[in-house]
Amino acid sequence: MTSKRNTVRGDDAVLDAARDCVLAVGVRRTTLTDVARRAGVSRMTLYRRWPDVRALVGDLMTREWLAVTVGAMPHPGPTATTNPPLAEALISGLRALRAHPLLRKILDVDPELMLPYLFDRRGASQDRVLEFIEEALRHGHADGSVRQDHPVRQARALLLILQSFALSMQIMTDDTDPELNEAAFYAEARHILERILVP
């Protein structure tokens, strides 16, 4: 048990160092040597756990995106209903993700890093986010606040919508027009989610 806790703590220190490196210079210019130096560990320690920077950054993204998801998801009590809190939670998570410095840096400097997760396969963080959404949907089905349907398909459809807003909203907004600014698009996204979820 202690060994596992120490491993998690050690991984967190390395992931923190990787985050600092990526925020400073981007993914392409980050090296395992830089991360090891910043984390205060040997390169061999890193190579035993991560074969390359992309694998390390993949684990970093998983940790960071899951923290956003866990922080946003509703925790319904015995008398609470799931919808609209689920729609609110999804929008809250969307806002937090779009504002996240790691995502902003990757999209600004290394956007190609996101392409496999959009066109080829789901990543670990996407699968975990889907699990959280599915669980919330099942609660909503049980309390009658969410439209009954196949929860896995519903969760995947919701994530497709959220990904589109998270990664592409900036090309559609116009900050000079209050009807087309970021706040207006968040309101539109919430409306879409509520309409999809309503029984």
PDB file of C-alpha atoms in Angstrom:
ATOM      1  CA  MET A   1       0.000   0.000   0.000  1.00  0.00           C
ATOM      2  CA  THR A   2       2.772   2.431   0.965  1.00  0.00           C
ATOM      3  CA  SER A   3       4.707   1.526  -2.193  1.00  0.00           C
ATOM      4  CA  LYS A   4       1.646   2.253  -4.330  1.00  0.00           C
ATOM      5  CA  ARG A   5       1.117   5.624  -2.608  1.00  0.00           C
ATOM      6  CA  ASN A   6       4.777   6.497  -3.155  1.00  0.00           C
ATOM      7  CA  THR A   7       4.489   5.539  -6.834  1.00  0.00           C
ATOM      8  CA  VAL A   8       1.439   7.779  -7.259  1.00  0.00           C
ATOM      9  CA  ARG A   9       3.233  10.622  -5.471  1.00  0.00           C
ATOM     10  CA  GLY A  10       6.304  10.059  -7.641  1.00  0.00           C
ATOM     11  CA  ASP A  11       4.183   9.987 -10.791  1.00  0.00           C
ATOM     12  CA  ASP A  12       2.461  13.204  -9.736  1.00  0.00           C
ATOM     13  CA  ALA A  13       5.824  14.917  -9.238  1.00  0.00           C
ATOM     14  CA  VAL A  14       6.915  13.832 -12.724  1.00  0.00           C
ATOM     15  CA  LEU A  15       3.577  14.851 -14.260  1.00  0.00           C
ATOM     16  CA  ASP A  16       3.823  18.232 -12.516  1.00  0.00           C
ATOM     17  CA  ALA A  17       7.299  18.674 -13.987  1.00  0.00           C
ATOM     18  CA  ALA A  18       6.048  17.626 -17.432  1.00  0.00           C
ATOM     19  CA  ARG A  19       3.203  20.138 -17.178  1.00  0.00           C
ATOM     20  CA  ASP A  20       5.643  22.914 -16.296  1.00  0.00           C
ATOM     21  CA  CYS A  21       7.884  22.004 -19.243  1.00  0.00           C
ATOM     22  CA  VAL A  22       4.998  21.845 -21.714  1.00  0.00           C
ATOM     23  CA  LEU A  23       3.603  25.167 -20.500  1.00  0.00           C
ATOM     24  CA  ALA A  24       7.053  26.709 -20.909  1.00  0.00           C
ATOM     25  CA  VAL A  25       8.078  25.381 -24.338  1.00  0.00           C
ATOM     26  CA  GLY A  26       5.329  23.141 -25.766  1.00  0.00           C
ATOM     27  CA  VAL A  27       5.305  19.380 -26.272  1.00  0.00           C
ATOM     28  CA  ARG A  28       7.717  19.184 -29.234  1.00  0.00           C
ATOM     29  CA  ARG A  29      10.458  21.047 -27.384  1.00  0.00           C
ATOM     30  CA  THR A  30       9.985  19.163 -24.111  1.00  0.00           C
ATOM     31  CA  THR A  31      12.454  16.317 -23.523  1.00  0.00           C
ATOM     32  CA  LEU A  32      12.492  13.565 -20.933  1.00  0.00           C
ATOM     33  CA  THR A  33      15.835  14.986 -19.795  1.00  0.00           C
ATOM     34  CA  ASP A  34      14.184  18.347 -19.072  1.00  0.00           C
ATOM     35  CA  VAL A  35      11.346  16.654 -17.195  1.00  0.00           C
ATOM     36  CA  ALA A  36      13.722  14.455 -15.183  1.00  0.00           C
ATOM     37  CA  ARG A  37      15.827  17.459 -14.196  1.00  0.00           C
ATOM     38  CA  ARG A  38      12.775  19.469 -13.164  1.00  0.00           C
ATOM     39  CA  ALA A  39      11.290  16.511 -11.238  1.00  0.00           C
ATOM     40  CA  GLY A  40      14.602  15.705  -9.535  1.00  0.00           C
ATOM     41  CA  VAL A  41      14.745  12.119 -10.811  1.00  0.00           C
ATOM     42  CA  SER A  42      17.026  10.237 -13.181  1.00  0.00           C
ATOM     43  CA  ARG A  43      16.255   9.810 -16.868  1.00  0.00           C
ATOM     44  CA  MET A  44      16.317   6.032 -16.378  1.00  0.00           C
ATOM     45  CA  THR A  45      13.531   6.360 -13.800  1.00  0.00           C
ATOM     46  CA  LEU A  46      11.429   8.127 -16.416  1.00  0.00           C
ATOM     47  CA  TYR A  47      12.284   5.685 -19.204  1.00  0.00           C
ATOM     48  CA  ARG A  48      11.176   2.762 -17.036  1.00  0.00           C
ATOM     49  CA  ARG A  49       7.735   4.352 -16.721  1.00  0.00           C
ATOM     50  CA  TRP A  50       7.331   6.305 -19.993  1.00  0.00           C
ATOM     51  CA  PRO A  51       9.078   5.344 -23.252  1.00  0.00           C
ATOM     52  CA  ASP A  52       8.848   8.857 -24.702  1.00  0.00           C
ATOM     53  CA  VAL A  53       7.503  12.360 -24.154  1.00  0.00           C
ATOM     54  CA  ARG A  54       4.230  11.644 -25.972  1.00  0.00           C
ATOM     55  CA  ALA A  55       3.396   8.790 -23.581  1.00  0.00           C
ATOM     56  CA  LEU A  56       4.203  11.039 -20.627  1.00  0.00           C
ATOM     57  CA  VAL A  57       2.097  13.890 -22.014  1.00  0.00           C
ATOM     58  CA  GLY A  58      -0.736  11.411 -22.669  1.00  0.00           C
ATOM     59  CA  ASP A  59      -0.762  10.518 -18.964  1.00  0.00           C
ATOM     60  CA  LEU A  60      -0.532  14.206 -18.079  1.00  0.00           C
ATOM     61  CA  MET A  61      -3.552  15.050 -20.240  1.00  0.00           C
ATOM     62  CA  THR A  62      -5.501  12.162 -18.692  1.00  0.00           C
ATOM     63  CA  ARG A  63      -4.775  13.431 -15.177  1.00  0.00           C
ATOM     64  CA  GLU A  64      -5.606  17.051 -15.989  1.00  0.00           C
ATOM     65  CA  TRP A  65      -8.793  16.405 -17.988  1.00  0.00           C
ATOM     66  CA  LEU A  66     -10.099  13.969 -15.361  1.00  0.00           C
ATOM     67  CA  ALA A  67      -9.531  16.546 -12.628  1.00  0.00           C
ATOM     68  CA  VAL A  68     -11.681  18.976 -14.638  1.00  0.00           C
ATOM     69  CA  THR A  69     -14.368  16.307 -15.110  1.00  0.00           C
ATOM     70  CA  VAL A  70     -14.462  15.229 -11.467  1.00  0.00           C
ATOM     71  CA  GLY A  71     -14.665  18.852 -10.386  1.00  0.00           C
ATOM     72  CA  ALA A  72     -17.572  19.543 -12.718  1.00  0.00           C
ATOM     73  CA  MET A  73     -19.790  16.456 -12.452  1.00  0.00           C
ATOM     74  CA  PRO A  74     -22.915  16.679 -10.284  1.00  0.00           C
ATOM     75  CA  HIS A  75     -23.190  14.684  -7.092  1.00  0.00           C
ATOM     76  CA  PRO A  76     -26.959  14.304  -6.736  1.00  0.00           C
ATOM     77  CA  GLY A  77     -28.331  13.736  -3.270  1.00  0.00           C
ATOM     78  CA  PRO A  78     -31.271  11.463  -2.498  1.00  0.00           C
ATOM     79  CA  THR A  79     -33.843  14.117  -3.464  1.00  0.00           C
ATOM     80  CA  ALA A  80     -31.918  15.907  -6.234  1.00  0.00           C
ATOM     81  CA  THR A  81     -32.637  15.331  -9.904  1.00  0.00           C
ATOM     82  CA  THR A  82     -29.914  14.913 -12.496  1.00  0.00           C
ATOM     83  CA  ASN A  83     -31.107  17.257 -15.244  1.00  0.00           C
ATOM     84  CA  PRO A  84     -30.536  20.277 -15.421  1.00  0.00           C
ATOM     85  CA  PRO A  85     -27.591  19.817 -13.001  1.00  0.00           C
ATOM     86  CA  LEU A  86     -25.999  17.473 -15.564  1.00  0.00           C
ATOM     87  CA  ALA A  87     -26.274  20.078 -18.328  1.00  0.00           C
ATOM     88  CA  GLU A  88     -24.884  22.712 -15.944  1.00  0.00           C
ATOM     89  CA  ALA A  89     -22.043  20.379 -14.956  1.00  0.00           C
ATOM     90  CA  LEU A  90     -21.153  19.634 -18.568  1.00  0.00           C
ATOM     91  CA  ILE A  91     -21.045  23.348 -19.392  1.00  0.00           C
ATOM     92  CA  SER A  92     -18.986  24.009 -16.264  1.00  0.00           C
ATOM     93  CA  GLY A  93     -16.547  21.298 -17.354  1.00  0.00           C
ATOM     94  CA  LEU A  94     -16.473  22.710 -20.880  1.00  0.00           C
ATOM     95  CA  ARG A  95     -15.619  26.185 -19.570  1.00  0.00           C
ATOM     96  CA  ALA A  96     -12.906  24.805 -17.282  1.00  0.00           C
ATOM     97  CA  LEU A  97     -11.383  22.689 -20.040  1.00  0.00           C
ATOM     98  CA  ARG A  98     -11.322  25.548 -22.559  1.00  0.00           C
ATOM     99  CA  ALA A  99      -9.640  27.770 -19.962  1.00  0.00           C
ATOM    100  CA  HIS A 100      -7.140  25.088 -18.910  1.00  0.00           C
ATOM    101  CA  PRO A 101      -3.600  26.352 -19.567  1.00  0.00           C
ATOM    102  CA  LEU A 102      -2.391  22.936 -20.761  1.00  0.00           C
ATOM    103  CA  LEU A 103      -5.106  22.618 -23.410  1.00  0.00           C
ATOM    104  CA  ARG A 104      -4.578  26.212 -24.510  1.00  0.00           C
ATOM    105  CA  LYS A 105      -0.825  25.638 -24.877  1.00  0.00           C
ATOM    106  CA  ILE A 106      -1.304  22.396 -26.821  1.00  0.00           C
ATOM    107  CA  LEU A 107      -3.842  23.983 -29.178  1.00  0.00           C
ATOM    108  CA  ASP A 108      -1.597  27.023 -29.688  1.00  0.00           C
ATOM    109  CA  VAL A 109       1.723  25.218 -30.174  1.00  0.00           C
ATOM    110  CA  ASP A 110       1.146  21.483 -30.778  1.00  0.00           C
ATOM    111  CA  PRO A 111      -2.428  21.059 -32.100  1.00  0.00           C
ATOM    112  CA  GLU A 112      -1.466  17.943 -34.064  1.00  0.00           C
ATOM    113  CA  LEU A 113      -1.142  16.153 -30.718  1.00  0.00           C
ATOM    114  CA  MET A 114      -4.952  16.126 -30.503  1.00  0.00           C
ATOM    115  CA  LEU A 115      -5.557  14.628 -33.965  1.00  0.00           C
ATOM    116  CA  PRO A 116      -5.363  10.910 -33.018  1.00  0.00           C
ATOM    117  CA  TYR A 117      -8.060  11.477 -30.373  1.00  0.00           C
ATOM    118  CA  LEU A 118     -10.331  13.139 -32.917  1.00  0.00           C
ATOM    119  CA  PHE A 119      -9.883  10.877 -35.936  1.00  0.00           C
ATOM    120  CA  ASP A 120      -8.291   7.547 -34.977  1.00  0.00           C
ATOM    121  CA  ARG A 121      -9.150   6.413 -31.467  1.00  0.00           C
ATOM    122  CA  ARG A 122     -10.408   7.474 -28.083  1.00  0.00           C
ATOM    123  CA  GLY A 123      -7.834   8.256 -25.435  1.00  0.00           C
ATOM    124  CA  ALA A 124      -7.854   7.110 -21.812  1.00  0.00           C
ATOM    125  CA  SER A 125      -9.227  10.451 -20.633  1.00  0.00           C
ATOM    126  CA  GLN A 126     -12.096  10.298 -23.135  1.00  0.00           C
ATOM    127  CA  ASP A 127     -13.011   6.805 -21.935  1.00  0.00           C
ATOM    128  CA  ARG A 128     -12.978   7.911 -18.305  1.00  0.00           C
ATOM    129  CA  VAL A 129     -15.046  11.024 -19.068  1.00  0.00           C
ATOM    130  CA  LEU A 130     -17.558   8.792 -20.852  1.00  0.00           C
ATOM    131  CA  GLU A 131     -17.819   6.643 -17.711  1.00  0.00           C
ATOM    132  CA  PHE A 132     -18.640   9.711 -15.605  1.00  0.00           C
ATOM    133  CA  ILE A 133     -21.263  10.902 -18.094  1.00  0.00           C
ATOM    134  CA  GLU A 134     -22.809   7.418 -18.376  1.00  0.00           C
ATOM    135  CA  GLU A 135     -23.110   7.181 -14.592  1.00  0.00           C
ATOM    136  CA  ALA A 136     -24.833  10.573 -14.423  1.00  0.00           C
ATOM    137  CA  LEU A 137     -27.184   9.556 -17.249  1.00  0.00           C
ATOM    138  CA  ARG A 138     -28.138   6.345 -15.438  1.00  0.00           C
ATOM    139  CA  HIS A 139     -28.980   8.411 -12.343  1.00  0.00           C
ATOM    140  CA  GLY A 140     -31.089  10.667 -14.551  1.00  0.00           C
ATOM    141  CA  HIS A 141     -32.879   7.680 -16.074  1.00  0.00           C
ATOM    142  CA  ALA A 142     -33.608   6.352 -12.585  1.00  0.00           C
ATOM    143  CA  ASP A 143     -34.997   9.649 -11.245  1.00  0.00           C
ATOM    144  CA  GLY A 144     -36.888  10.423 -14.463  1.00  0.00           C
ATOM    145  CA  SER A 145     -35.072  13.698 -15.158  1.00  0.00           C
ATOM    146  CA  VAL A 146     -33.199  12.452 -18.250  1.00  0.00           C
ATOM    147  CA  ARG A 147     -34.698  10.983 -21.425  1.00  0.00           C
ATOM    148  CA  GLN A 148     -34.559   7.185 -21.369  1.00  0.00           C
ATOM    149  CA  ASP A 149     -32.247   5.853 -24.061  1.00  0.00           C
ATOM    150  CA  HIS A 150     -29.098   3.813 -24.515  1.00  0.00           C
ATOM    151  CA  PRO A 151     -26.761   5.450 -21.941  1.00  0.00           C
ATOM    152  CA  VAL A 152     -23.529   4.550 -23.731  1.00  0.00           C
ATOM    153  CA  ARG A 153     -24.756   6.047 -27.006  1.00  0.00           C
ATOM    154  CA  GLN A 154     -26.141   9.110 -25.195  1.00  0.00           C
ATOM    155  CA  ALA A 155     -22.832   9.665 -23.405  1.00  0.00           C
ATOM    156  CA  ARG A 156     -20.850   9.359 -26.625  1.00  0.00           C
ATOM    157  CA  ALA A 157     -23.143  11.790 -28.437  1.00  0.00           C
ATOM    158  CA  LEU A 158     -22.811  14.288 -25.582  1.00  0.00           C
ATOM    159  CA  LEU A 159     -19.025  13.989 -25.642  1.00  0.00           C
ATOM    160  CA  LEU A 160     -18.973  14.586 -29.407  1.00  0.00           C
ATOM    161  CA  ILE A 161     -20.899  17.822 -28.872  1.00  0.00           C
ATOM    162  CA  LEU A 162     -18.666  18.908 -26.005  1.00  0.00           C
ATOM    163  CA  GLN A 163     -15.464  18.150 -27.933  1.00  0.00           C
ATOM    164  CA  SER A 164     -16.660  20.252 -30.837  1.00  0.00           C
ATOM    165  CA  PHE A 165     -17.343  23.220 -28.572  1.00  0.00           C
ATOM    166  CA  ALA A 166     -14.101  22.693 -26.625  1.00  0.00           C
ATOM    167  CA  LEU A 167     -11.818  22.570 -29.643  1.00  0.00           C
ATOM    168  CA  SER A 168     -13.564  24.694 -32.284  1.00  0.00           C
ATOM    169  CA  MET A 169     -15.703  27.312 -30.547  1.00  0.00           C
ATOM    170  CA  GLN A 170     -13.094  30.049 -31.004  1.00  0.00           C
ATOM    171  CA  ILE A 171     -13.462  29.943 -34.809  1.00  0.00           C
ATOM    172  CA  MET A 172     -17.204  30.647 -34.523  1.00  0.00           C
ATOM    173  CA  THR A 173     -17.302  33.377 -31.875  1.00  0.00           C
ATOM    174  CA  ASP A 174     -17.232  37.128 -32.482  1.00  0.00           C
ATOM    175  CA  ASP A 175     -16.420  39.124 -29.356  1.00  0.00           C
ATOM    176  CA  THR A 176     -17.705  42.341 -30.952  1.00  0.00           C
ATOM    177  CA  ASP A 177     -21.234  40.903 -31.219  1.00  0.00           C
ATOM    178  CA  PRO A 178     -23.014  40.013 -27.947  1.00  0.00           C
ATOM    179  CA  GLU A 179     -25.152  37.505 -29.844  1.00  0.00           C
ATOM    180  CA  LEU A 180     -22.065  35.674 -31.104  1.00  0.00           C
ATOM    181  CA  ASN A 181     -19.605  36.062 -28.252  1.00  0.00           C
ATOM    182  CA  GLU A 182     -18.281  33.270 -26.048  1.00  0.00           C
ATOM    183  CA  ALA A 183     -21.009  33.689 -23.427  1.00  0.00           C
ATOM    184  CA  ALA A 184     -23.698  33.382 -26.108  1.00  0.00           C
ATOM    185  CA  PHE A 185     -22.173  30.140 -27.370  1.00  0.00           C
ATOM    186  CA  TYR A 186     -21.969  28.687 -23.856  1.00  0.00           C
ATOM    187  CA  ALA A 187     -25.670  29.514 -23.452  1.00  0.00           C
ATOM    188  CA  GLU A 188     -26.402  27.855 -26.802  1.00  0.00           C
ATOM    189  CA  ALA A 189     -24.423  24.771 -25.801  1.00  0.00           C
ATOM    190  CA  ARG A 190     -26.344  24.532 -22.548  1.00  0.00           C
ATOM    191  CA  HIS A 191     -29.647  24.852 -24.426  1.00  0.00           C
ATOM    192  CA  ILE A 192     -28.611  22.052 -26.798  1.00  0.00           C
ATOM    193  CA  LEU A 193     -27.632  19.779 -23.901  1.00  0.00           C
ATOM    194  CA  GLU A 194     -30.836  20.453 -21.963  1.00  0.00           C
ATOM    195  CA  ARG A 195     -32.956  19.704 -25.057  1.00  0.00           C
ATOM    196  CA  ILE A 196     -31.096  16.441 -25.616  1.00  0.00           C
ATOM    197  CA  LEU A 197     -31.465  15.372 -21.999  1.00  0.00           C
ATOM    198  CA  VAL A 198     -35.067  16.386 -21.342  1.00  0.00           C
ATOM    199  CA  PRO A 199     -37.464  13.398 -21.047  1.00  0.00           C
TER     200      PRO A 199
END
